[in-house]
Short mmCIF file of C-alpha atoms and ligand atoms in Angstrom, two decimals:
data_model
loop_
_atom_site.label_atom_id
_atom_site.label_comp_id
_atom_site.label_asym_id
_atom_site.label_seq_id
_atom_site.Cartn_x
_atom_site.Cartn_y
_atom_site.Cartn_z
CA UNK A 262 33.30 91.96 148.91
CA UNK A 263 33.48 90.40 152.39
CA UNK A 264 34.93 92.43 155.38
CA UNK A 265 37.41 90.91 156.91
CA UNK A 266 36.69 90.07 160.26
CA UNK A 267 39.13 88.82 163.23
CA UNK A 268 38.30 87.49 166.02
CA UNK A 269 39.91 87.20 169.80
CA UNK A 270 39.53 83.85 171.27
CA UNK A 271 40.17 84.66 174.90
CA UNK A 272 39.79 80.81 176.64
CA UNK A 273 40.33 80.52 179.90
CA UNK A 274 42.33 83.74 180.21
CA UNK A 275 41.50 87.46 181.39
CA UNK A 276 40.26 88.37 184.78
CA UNK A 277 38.14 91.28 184.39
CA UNK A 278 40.97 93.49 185.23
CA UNK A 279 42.96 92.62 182.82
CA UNK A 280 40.30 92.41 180.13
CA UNK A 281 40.08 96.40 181.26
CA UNK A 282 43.28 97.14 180.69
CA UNK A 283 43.31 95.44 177.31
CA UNK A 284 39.99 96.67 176.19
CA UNK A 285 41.26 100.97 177.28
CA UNK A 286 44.82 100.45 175.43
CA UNK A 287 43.60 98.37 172.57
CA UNK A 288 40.59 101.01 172.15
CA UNK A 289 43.07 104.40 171.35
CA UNK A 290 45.79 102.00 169.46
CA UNK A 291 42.82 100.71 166.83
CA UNK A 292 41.58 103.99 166.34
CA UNK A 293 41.67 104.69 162.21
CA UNK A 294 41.10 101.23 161.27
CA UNK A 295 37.93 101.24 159.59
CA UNK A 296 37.68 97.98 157.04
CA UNK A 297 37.92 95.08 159.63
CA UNK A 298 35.49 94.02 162.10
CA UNK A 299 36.99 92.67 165.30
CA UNK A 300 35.12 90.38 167.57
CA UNK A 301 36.71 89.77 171.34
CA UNK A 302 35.60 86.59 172.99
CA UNK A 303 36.23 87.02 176.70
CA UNK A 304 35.52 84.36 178.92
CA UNK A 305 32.11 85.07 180.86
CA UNK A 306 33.26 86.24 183.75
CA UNK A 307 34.77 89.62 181.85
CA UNK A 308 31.97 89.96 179.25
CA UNK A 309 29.89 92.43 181.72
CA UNK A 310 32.83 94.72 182.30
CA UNK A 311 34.04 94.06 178.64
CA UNK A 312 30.43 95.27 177.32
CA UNK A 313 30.23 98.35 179.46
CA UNK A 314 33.84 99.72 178.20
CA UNK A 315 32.90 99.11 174.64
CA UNK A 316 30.12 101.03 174.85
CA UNK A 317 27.76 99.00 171.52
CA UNK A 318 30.95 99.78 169.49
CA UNK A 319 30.11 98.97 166.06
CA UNK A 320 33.98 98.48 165.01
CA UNK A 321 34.88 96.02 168.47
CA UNK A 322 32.28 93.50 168.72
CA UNK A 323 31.47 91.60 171.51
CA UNK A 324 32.04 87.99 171.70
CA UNK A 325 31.19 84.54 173.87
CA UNK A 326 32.96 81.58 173.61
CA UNK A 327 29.78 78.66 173.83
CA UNK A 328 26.48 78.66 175.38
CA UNK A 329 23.88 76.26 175.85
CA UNK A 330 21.42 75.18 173.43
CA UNK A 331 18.27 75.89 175.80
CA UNK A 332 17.11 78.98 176.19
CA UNK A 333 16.87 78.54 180.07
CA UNK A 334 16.32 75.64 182.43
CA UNK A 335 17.82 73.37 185.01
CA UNK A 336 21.51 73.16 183.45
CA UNK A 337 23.69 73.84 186.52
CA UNK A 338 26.82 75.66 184.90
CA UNK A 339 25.61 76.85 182.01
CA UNK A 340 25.10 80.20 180.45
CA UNK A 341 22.07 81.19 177.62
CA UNK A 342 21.84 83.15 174.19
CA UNK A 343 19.27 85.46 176.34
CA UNK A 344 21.80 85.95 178.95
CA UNK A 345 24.66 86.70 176.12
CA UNK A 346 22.01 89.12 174.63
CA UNK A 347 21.40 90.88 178.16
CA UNK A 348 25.08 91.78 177.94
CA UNK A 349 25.01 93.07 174.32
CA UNK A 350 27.31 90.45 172.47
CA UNK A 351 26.43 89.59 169.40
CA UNK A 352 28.85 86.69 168.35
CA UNK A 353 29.08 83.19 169.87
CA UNK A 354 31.92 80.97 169.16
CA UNK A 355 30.09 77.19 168.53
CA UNK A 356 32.15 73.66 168.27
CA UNK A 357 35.61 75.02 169.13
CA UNK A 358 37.76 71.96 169.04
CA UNK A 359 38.40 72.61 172.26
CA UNK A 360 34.64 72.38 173.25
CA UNK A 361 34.29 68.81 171.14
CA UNK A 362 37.53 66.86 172.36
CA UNK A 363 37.36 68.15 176.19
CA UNK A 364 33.69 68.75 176.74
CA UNK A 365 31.74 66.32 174.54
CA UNK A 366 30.58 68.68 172.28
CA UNK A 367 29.23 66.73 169.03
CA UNK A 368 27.79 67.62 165.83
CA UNK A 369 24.81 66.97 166.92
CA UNK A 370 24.97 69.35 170.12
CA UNK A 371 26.79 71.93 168.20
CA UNK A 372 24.07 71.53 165.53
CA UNK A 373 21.47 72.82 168.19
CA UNK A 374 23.82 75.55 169.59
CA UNK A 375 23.95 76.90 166.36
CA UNK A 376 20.42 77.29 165.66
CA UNK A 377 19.77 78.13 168.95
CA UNK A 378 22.03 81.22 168.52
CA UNK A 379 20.40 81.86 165.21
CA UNK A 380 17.05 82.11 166.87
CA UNK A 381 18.52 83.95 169.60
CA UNK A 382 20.38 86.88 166.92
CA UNK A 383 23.30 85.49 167.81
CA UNK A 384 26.02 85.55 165.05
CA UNK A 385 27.45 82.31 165.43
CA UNK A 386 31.40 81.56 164.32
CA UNK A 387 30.75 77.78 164.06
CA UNK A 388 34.20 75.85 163.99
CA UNK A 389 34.97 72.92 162.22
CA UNK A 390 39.04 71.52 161.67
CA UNK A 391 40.62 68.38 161.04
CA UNK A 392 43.11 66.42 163.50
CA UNK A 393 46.33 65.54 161.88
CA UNK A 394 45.32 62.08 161.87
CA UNK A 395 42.21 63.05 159.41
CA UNK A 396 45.14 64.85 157.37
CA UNK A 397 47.97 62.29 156.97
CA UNK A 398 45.09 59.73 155.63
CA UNK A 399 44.00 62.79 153.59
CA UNK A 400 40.95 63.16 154.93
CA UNK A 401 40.45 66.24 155.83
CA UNK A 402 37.95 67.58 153.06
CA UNK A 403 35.65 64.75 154.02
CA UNK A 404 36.14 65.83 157.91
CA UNK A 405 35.33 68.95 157.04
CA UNK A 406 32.09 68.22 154.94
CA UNK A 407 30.74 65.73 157.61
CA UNK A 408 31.30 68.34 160.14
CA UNK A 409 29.52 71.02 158.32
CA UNK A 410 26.73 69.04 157.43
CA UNK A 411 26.13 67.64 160.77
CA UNK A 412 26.61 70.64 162.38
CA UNK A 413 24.38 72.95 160.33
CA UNK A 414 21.36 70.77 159.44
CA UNK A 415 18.75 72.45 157.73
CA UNK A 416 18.95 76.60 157.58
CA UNK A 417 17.52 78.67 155.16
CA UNK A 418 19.78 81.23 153.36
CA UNK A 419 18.51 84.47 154.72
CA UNK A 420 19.52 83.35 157.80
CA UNK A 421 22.40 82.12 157.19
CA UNK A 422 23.79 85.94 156.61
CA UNK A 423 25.01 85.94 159.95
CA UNK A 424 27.00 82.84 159.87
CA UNK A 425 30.54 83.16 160.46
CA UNK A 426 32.31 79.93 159.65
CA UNK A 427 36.24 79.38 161.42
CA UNK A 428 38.17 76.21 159.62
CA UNK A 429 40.41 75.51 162.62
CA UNK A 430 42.74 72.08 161.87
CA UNK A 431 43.42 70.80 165.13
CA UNK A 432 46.95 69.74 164.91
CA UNK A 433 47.35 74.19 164.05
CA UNK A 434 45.94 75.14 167.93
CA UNK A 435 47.97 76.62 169.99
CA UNK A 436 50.97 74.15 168.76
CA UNK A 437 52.82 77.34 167.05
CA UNK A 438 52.71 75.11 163.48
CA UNK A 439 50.01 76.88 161.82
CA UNK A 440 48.51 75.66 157.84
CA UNK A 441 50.79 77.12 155.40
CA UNK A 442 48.72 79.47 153.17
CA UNK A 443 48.12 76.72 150.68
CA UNK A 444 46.84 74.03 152.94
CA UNK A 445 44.00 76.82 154.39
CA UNK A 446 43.47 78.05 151.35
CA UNK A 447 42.13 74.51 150.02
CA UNK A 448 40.62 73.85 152.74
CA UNK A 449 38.42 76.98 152.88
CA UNK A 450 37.99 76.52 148.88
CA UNK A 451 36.31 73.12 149.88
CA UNK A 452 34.40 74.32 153.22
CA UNK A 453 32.55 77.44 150.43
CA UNK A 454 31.67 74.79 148.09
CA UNK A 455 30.26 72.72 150.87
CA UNK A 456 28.06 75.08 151.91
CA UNK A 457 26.91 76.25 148.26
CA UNK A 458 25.77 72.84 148.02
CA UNK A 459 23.81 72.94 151.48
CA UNK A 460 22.91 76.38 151.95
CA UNK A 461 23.33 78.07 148.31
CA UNK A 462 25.57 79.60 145.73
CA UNK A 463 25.31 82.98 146.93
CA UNK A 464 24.93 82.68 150.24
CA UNK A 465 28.13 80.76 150.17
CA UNK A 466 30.02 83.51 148.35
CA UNK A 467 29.04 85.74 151.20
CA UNK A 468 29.77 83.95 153.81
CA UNK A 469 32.97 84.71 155.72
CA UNK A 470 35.59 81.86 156.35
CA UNK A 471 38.08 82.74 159.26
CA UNK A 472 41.60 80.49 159.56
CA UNK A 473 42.35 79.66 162.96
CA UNK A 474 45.24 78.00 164.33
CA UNK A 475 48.40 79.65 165.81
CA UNK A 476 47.84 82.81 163.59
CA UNK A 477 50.44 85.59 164.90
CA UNK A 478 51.38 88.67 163.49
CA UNK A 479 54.13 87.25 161.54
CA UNK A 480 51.85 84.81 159.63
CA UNK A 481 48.66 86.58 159.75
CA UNK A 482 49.34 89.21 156.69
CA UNK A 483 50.24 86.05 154.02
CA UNK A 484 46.92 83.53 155.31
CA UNK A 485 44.58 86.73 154.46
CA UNK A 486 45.58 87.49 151.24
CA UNK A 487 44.22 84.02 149.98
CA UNK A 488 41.19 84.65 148.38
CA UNK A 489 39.05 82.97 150.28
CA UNK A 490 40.12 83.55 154.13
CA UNK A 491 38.30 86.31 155.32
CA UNK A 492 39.96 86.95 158.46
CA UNK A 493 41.26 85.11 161.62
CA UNK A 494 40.02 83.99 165.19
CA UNK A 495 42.87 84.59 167.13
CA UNK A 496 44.08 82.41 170.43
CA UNK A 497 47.14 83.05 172.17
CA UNK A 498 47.99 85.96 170.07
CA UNK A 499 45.20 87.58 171.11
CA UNK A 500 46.01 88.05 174.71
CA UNK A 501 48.56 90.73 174.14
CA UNK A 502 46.80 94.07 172.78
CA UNK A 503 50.21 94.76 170.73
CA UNK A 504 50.03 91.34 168.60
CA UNK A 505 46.75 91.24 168.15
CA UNK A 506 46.65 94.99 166.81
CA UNK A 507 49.11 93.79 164.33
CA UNK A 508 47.33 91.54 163.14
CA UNK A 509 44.07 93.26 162.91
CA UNK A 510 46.15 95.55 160.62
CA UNK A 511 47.55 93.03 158.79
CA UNK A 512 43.58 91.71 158.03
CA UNK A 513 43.05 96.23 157.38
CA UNK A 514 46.50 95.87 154.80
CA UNK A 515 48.02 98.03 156.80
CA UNK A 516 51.54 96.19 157.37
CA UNK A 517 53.50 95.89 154.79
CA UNK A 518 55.90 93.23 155.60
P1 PGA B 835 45.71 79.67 168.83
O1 PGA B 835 44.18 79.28 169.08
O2 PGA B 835 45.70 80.96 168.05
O3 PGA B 835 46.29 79.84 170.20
O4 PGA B 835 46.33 78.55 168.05
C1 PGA B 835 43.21 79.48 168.10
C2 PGA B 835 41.87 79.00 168.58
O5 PGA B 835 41.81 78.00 169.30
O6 PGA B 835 40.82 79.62 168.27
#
């Protein structure tokens, strides 16, 4: 069985005030739930105050959004896995769309991220999507092979328990038109037989697959019961403690709509 786990993708949003406010009220409210993992991703700037409030919670998991691929060095700008380990997070978000159509993050870049987090005990949440382009010329399994094999490379499976993977079609960000249940279903279907064939069998079955793209409480409770989408990472809806609660209960089956 995998936990579900969703995730808070924070962008460029939160000043470390707010991130406290969210962190204390969100805190109390998610208080029972016990079967879902949550991961917040606040931008850097809030990740020191974000840490100290949660304490090394085991249920709210800490979270960065990239990193660089060097462990340190002349890279004006940039933030390391050993500074994201100082602070105590333990999951990096790697090749948001975002990150490879505005920043010039390729497979090949995102490749070395991701091992760099790896080798860092980082839990990566590597992110790989389709544009609607890739879709209408029904392309996106392809897409979403290429991506995945470019951006992994060569990992053995025992490392590979920490992998999270996020299938995030790029026409579904922050748009409001998210994949119907069907569409993400087949998609993650394809992305766990991609990585049985490049990682392994079992390693794929464990892996958790997260759907992202304009997932809000209203949607969130249908995409997780498909059997293979193991939680969400979470944009806009995320910035409100009240609709991302609901939705980590909808991941807990808490809701019932
Ligand atoms: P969204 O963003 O929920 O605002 O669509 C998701 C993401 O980019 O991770």
């Amino acid at each position: 069985m995998r936990k579900k786990l969703v995730a808070a993708n924070w962008k460029m949003n939160m000043t470390i005030g707010e991130a406290e406010s969210f962190i204390e009220d969100f805190r109390m409210e998610v208080g029972e739930i016990q079967n879902v993992e949550i991961v917040i991703a606040p931008p850097f700037t809030s990740i020191p105050k974000v840490s100290e409030l949660l304490g090394g919670s085991q249920k709210i998991r800490l979270g960065a959004q990239n990193m660089h691929f060097e462990m340190s060095g002349a890279y004006t700008g940039e933030i390391s896995a050993p500074m994201l380990r100082e602070l105590f997070v333990r999951y990096v978000i790697i090749g948001h769309s975002e990150r490879r159509q505005l920043f010039g993050d390729t497979n090949a870049i995102v490749c070395k991220k991701f091992h760099t987090a790896l080798k860092a005990e980082l839990r990566p949440i590597l992110c790989v999507g389709e544009t609607l382009e890739q879709r209408d010329a029904g392309k996106e399994e392809q897409v979403l092979r290429e991506q995945l094999i470019e951006s992994i490379g060569e990992v053995d499976e025992d490392a590979f328990e920490d992998v999270v993977i996020a299938y995030e079609p790029v026409w579904a960000i922050g748009t409001g038109r998210n994949a119907t249940p069907e569409q993400a279903q087949n998609a993650h279907a394809s992305i766990r037989k991609t990585l049985a064939e490049i990682v392994s069998p079992a390693a794929a079955d464990k892996t958790r697959i997260l759907y992202g793209g304009s997932v809000k409480s209203s949607n969130a409770r249908e995409l997780m019961a498909e059997p293979d989408i193991d939680g969400a990472l979470v944009g806009g809806a995320s910035l409100e403690e009240r609709s991302f609660l609901d939705i980590v209960k909808a991941a807990s089956g808490e809701i019932e709509e």
